CSV table of C-alpha atoms in Angstrom, one decimal:
chain,number,residue,atom,x,y,z
G,270,MET,CA,95.8,54.4,92.0
G,271,ASN,CA,92.4,55.4,93.5
G,272,LYS,CA,89.3,54.0,92.0
G,273,PRO,CA,86.8,55.5,90.0
G,274,LEU,CA,83.6,57.4,91.5
G,275,VAL,CA,80.4,56.7,90.6
G,276,VAL,CA,78.0,59.5,92.9
G,277,GLY,CA,74.1,59.2,93.6
G,278,ILE,CA,72.3,61.6,94.0
G,279,GLY,CA,68.4,60.7,95.1
G,280,GLY,CA,65.8,60.4,97.7
G,281,THR,CA,62.9,62.0,99.9
G,282,ILE,CA,63.2,63.8,103.0
G,283,GLY,CA,61.9,62.0,106.0
G,284,GLY,CA,63.2,58.8,106.0
G,285,LEU,CA,64.6,56.4,103.9
G,286,SER,CA,62.5,55.7,101.0
G,287,SER,CA,61.6,53.6,98.0
G,288,THR,CA,63.4,56.0,95.9
G,289,GLU,CA,67.1,55.8,97.9
G,290,ARG,CA,66.7,52.2,98.4
G,291,ALA,CA,66.2,52.1,94.6
G,292,LEU,CA,69.5,54.0,94.0
G,293,ARG,CA,71.4,52.0,96.8
G,294,ILE,CA,70.8,48.7,94.8
G,295,ALA,CA,72.1,50.8,91.4
G,296,LEU,CA,75.0,52.1,93.5
G,297,GLU,CA,75.7,48.6,94.6
G,298,ALA,CA,75.8,47.3,91.0
G,299,ALA,CA,78.0,50.0,90.0
G,300,GLY,CA,80.2,49.2,92.8
G,301,GLU,CA,80.7,45.2,91.6
G,302,GLN,CA,82.3,46.6,88.7
G,303,GLY,CA,85.3,48.4,90.6
G,304,PHE,CA,83.9,51.8,91.3
G,305,CYS,CA,83.8,53.7,94.5
G,306,THR,CA,80.3,54.7,95.5
G,307,ARG,CA,79.1,57.8,97.4
G,308,LEU,CA,75.4,58.5,97.8
G,309,PHE,CA,73.7,61.7,98.7
G,310,GLY,CA,70.3,60.3,99.9
G,311,GLY,CA,67.3,62.4,101.0
G,312,ASP,CA,68.9,63.5,104.2
G,313,ALA,CA,71.8,65.0,102.6
G,314,LEU,CA,70.0,66.5,100.2
G,315,ALA,CA,67.8,68.1,102.4
G,316,ARG,CA,70.9,69.4,104.4
G,317,LEU,CA,71.7,71.9,101.5
G,318,PRO,CA,70.1,75.5,101.3
G,319,LEU,CA,68.0,76.0,98.7
G,320,TYR,CA,70.3,77.2,95.5
G,321,ASP,CA,71.1,81.1,95.6
G,322,PRO,CA,73.2,81.6,92.7
G,323,LYS,CA,74.2,85.3,94.1
G,324,ALA,CA,75.5,83.8,97.5
G,325,THR,CA,79.0,84.8,97.8
G,326,SER,CA,79.9,81.6,100.4
G,327,ARG,CA,78.8,78.1,100.6
G,328,THR,CA,78.0,75.4,103.3
G,329,ASP,CA,80.1,72.8,104.0
G,330,GLU,CA,77.2,70.6,102.6
G,331,GLU,CA,77.3,72.2,99.5
G,332,TYR,CA,80.8,72.3,98.9
G,333,SER,CA,81.2,68.5,99.9
G,334,PHE,CA,78.5,67.4,97.1
G,335,VAL,CA,80.0,70.0,94.5
G,336,ALA,CA,83.3,68.8,95.0
G,337,ALA,CA,82.4,64.9,95.1
G,338,VAL,CA,80.2,65.8,91.4
G,339,ARG,CA,83.3,67.1,90.1
G,340,GLN,CA,85.1,63.9,91.4
G,341,ALA,CA,82.8,61.7,89.8
G,342,SER,CA,83.5,59.4,86.3
G,343,ALA,CA,79.6,58.6,86.7
G,344,VAL,CA,76.4,59.8,88.5
G,345,ILE,CA,73.1,58.2,89.2
G,346,ILE,CA,70.0,60.6,89.6
G,347,ALA,CA,67.1,59.2,91.6
G,348,SER,CA,64.0,60.8,91.8
G,349,PRO,CA,60.6,60.7,93.1
G,350,GLY,CA,57.3,61.6,90.3
G,351,TYR,CA,56.2,64.6,92.2
G,352,HIS,CA,53.1,66.1,90.1
G,353,GLY,CA,54.8,64.8,87.0
G,354,SER,CA,58.5,65.7,87.5
G,355,ILE,CA,61.1,66.0,89.8
G,356,SER,CA,61.1,66.2,93.2
G,357,GLY,CA,62.4,70.3,94.7
G,358,VAL,CA,65.5,68.2,96.8
G,359,VAL,CA,66.7,66.4,93.6
G,360,LYS,CA,66.1,69.6,91.7
G,361,ASN,CA,67.8,71.9,94.1
G,362,ALA,CA,71.1,69.6,94.3
G,363,LEU,CA,71.5,69.8,90.4
G,364,ASP,CA,70.9,73.5,90.5
G,365,LEU,CA,74.1,73.8,92.6
G,366,LEU,CA,76.0,71.9,89.9
G,367,GLU,CA,76.2,75.9,88.3
G,368,GLU,CA,79.0,76.1,91.1
G,369,THR,CA,80.7,74.1,87.9
G,370,ALA,CA,79.9,76.1,85.2
G,371,ARG,CA,83.4,77.7,84.7
G,372,ASP,CA,85.2,74.5,85.2
G,373,ALA,CA,88.1,74.4,82.7
G,374,GLU,CA,88.5,70.7,82.1
G,375,ARG,CA,84.7,69.7,82.9
G,376,PRO,CA,81.9,71.7,83.5
G,377,TYR,CA,78.7,70.9,84.8
G,378,LEU,CA,78.3,66.9,83.9
G,379,ALA,CA,80.3,67.0,80.4
G,380,ASP,CA,80.8,64.0,78.9
G,381,VAL,CA,79.6,62.1,82.1
G,382,PRO,CA,77.4,59.0,81.9
G,383,VAL,CA,74.3,59.3,84.1
G,384,GLY,CA,71.6,56.5,85.3
G,385,LEU,CA,68.0,57.8,85.4
G,386,ILE,CA,65.8,56.4,88.0
G,387,ALA,CA,62.3,57.4,88.7
G,388,THR,CA,59.8,55.7,91.1
G,389,ALA,CA,56.2,57.0,91.6
G,390,TYR,CA,53.4,56.0,93.1
G,391,GLY,CA,51.8,54.8,89.7
G,392,TRP,CA,53.2,54.7,86.0
G,393,GLN,CA,52.0,57.9,84.7
G,394,ALA,CA,54.6,60.2,86.6
G,395,THR,CA,57.4,57.7,86.0
G,396,GLY,CA,57.5,58.5,82.2
G,397,SER,CA,57.0,62.4,82.8
G,398,THR,CA,59.9,62.3,85.5
G,399,ILE,CA,62.4,60.1,83.2
G,400,ALA,CA,61.9,62.6,80.4
G,401,ALA,CA,62.4,65.7,82.8
G,402,LEU,CA,65.5,63.6,84.4
G,403,ARG,CA,67.2,63.4,80.3
G,404,SER,CA,66.2,67.0,79.7
G,405,ILE,CA,68.2,68.5,82.9
G,406,VAL,CA,71.3,65.9,82.0
G,407,HIS,CA,71.2,67.0,78.6
G,408,ALA,CA,71.1,70.6,79.5
G,409,LEU,CA,74.3,69.9,81.9
G,410,ARG,CA,76.1,68.4,79.1
G,411,GLY,CA,75.9,64.8,80.2
G,412,TRP,CA,75.1,61.6,78.4
G,413,PRO,CA,72.1,59.7,80.1
G,414,THR,CA,72.7,55.7,79.5
G,415,PRO,CA,70.5,54.0,77.3
G,416,PHE,CA,68.2,52.7,80.0
G,417,ALA,CA,66.4,54.0,82.5
G,418,ALA,CA,64.8,52.4,85.1
G,419,ALA,CA,61.1,53.3,85.9
G,420,ILE,CA,59.4,52.1,89.0
G,421,ASN,CA,55.4,51.9,90.3
G,422,SER,CA,56.2,51.8,93.9
G,423,GLN,CA,52.7,51.1,94.2
G,424,VAL,CA,53.6,47.5,92.9
G,425,THR,CA,57.1,47.4,94.0
G,426,LYS,CA,58.0,47.0,97.3
G,427,PHE,CA,61.6,47.2,98.8
G,428,ASP,CA,63.0,45.9,102.1
G,429,ASP,CA,65.4,46.6,104.7
G,430,GLU,CA,67.8,43.8,103.5
G,431,GLY,CA,68.4,45.5,100.1
G,432,GLY,CA,65.8,43.9,97.7
G,433,ALA,CA,62.7,44.6,96.3
G,434,SER,CA,59.6,42.3,96.3
G,435,ASP,CA,60.3,42.4,92.0
G,436,ALA,CA,63.3,40.4,90.6
G,437,ALA,CA,63.1,41.9,87.5
G,438,VAL,CA,62.9,45.5,88.7
G,439,VAL,CA,66.0,44.9,91.1
G,440,GLU,CA,67.6,43.5,87.8
G,441,GLN,CA,66.5,46.7,86.0
G,442,LEU,CA,68.2,48.8,88.8
G,443,ARG,CA,71.1,46.6,88.6
G,444,LEU,CA,71.5,47.4,84.8
G,445,VAL,CA,71.3,51.2,85.2
G,446,GLY,CA,74.6,50.6,87.9
G,447,ARG,CA,76.6,48.3,85.2
G,448,GLN,CA,75.5,50.7,82.2
G,449,VAL,CA,76.9,54.1,83.9
G,450,ALA,CA,80.1,51.6,85.4
G,451,ARG,CA,80.6,50.5,81.3
G,452,PHE,CA,80.4,54.0,80.3
G,453,ALA,CA,82.2,55.7,82.3
G,454,PRO,CA,85.8,57.0,82.2
G,455,LEU,CA,88.3,54.8,83.8
G,456,VAL,CA,89.9,58.2,85.2
G,457,VAL,CA,90.2,59.5,88.9
G,458,HIS,CA,89.1,63.6,88.4
G,459,ASP,CA,90.7,65.4,90.9
G,460,ALA,CA,88.7,67.8,92.3
G,461,ALA,CA,90.9,70.3,93.3
G,462,ALA,CA,92.6,71.1,89.7
G,463,LEU,CA,88.8,70.7,88.4
G,464,ALA,CA,88.3,73.8,90.7
């Protein structure tokens, strides 16, 4: 039997960001709980065209993203705080989940535990970004986990080895990963059956 999947969505265009590094730490913790993980980081999100609800076809990248989310038992979303809210590339990816609206078994993120991470250069944007993410996840019928990680990237620095300058921040990110794993249904979804 295949392991259940946790999908990570987040990052920024233009290289490995603090947001994507934070997301990788959370996904690693979910993986340690026995889950497979799949990351859609900044590079993958940049390849998704702007969501057009009237488009009659989708790109391979769009199909791959939607199929992975359909198969996921849990999701972790990480966004930088841009002007008090989530980034455009993260929002665009979440908009693409409209493709699942008519799925019989599980439309959108129905009953899926969703971990949340916000990074910003200062504290103010982290709170409003987490609030925006919670609102979006609720609109997509998902369940935000009780704990969300808010990271001030002015204070906490991430390194190339997968760590951060603040051990407490690393533990917060690992808690996000453990919570989605704890609340995820231990089933493997068949993406073809959900289509």
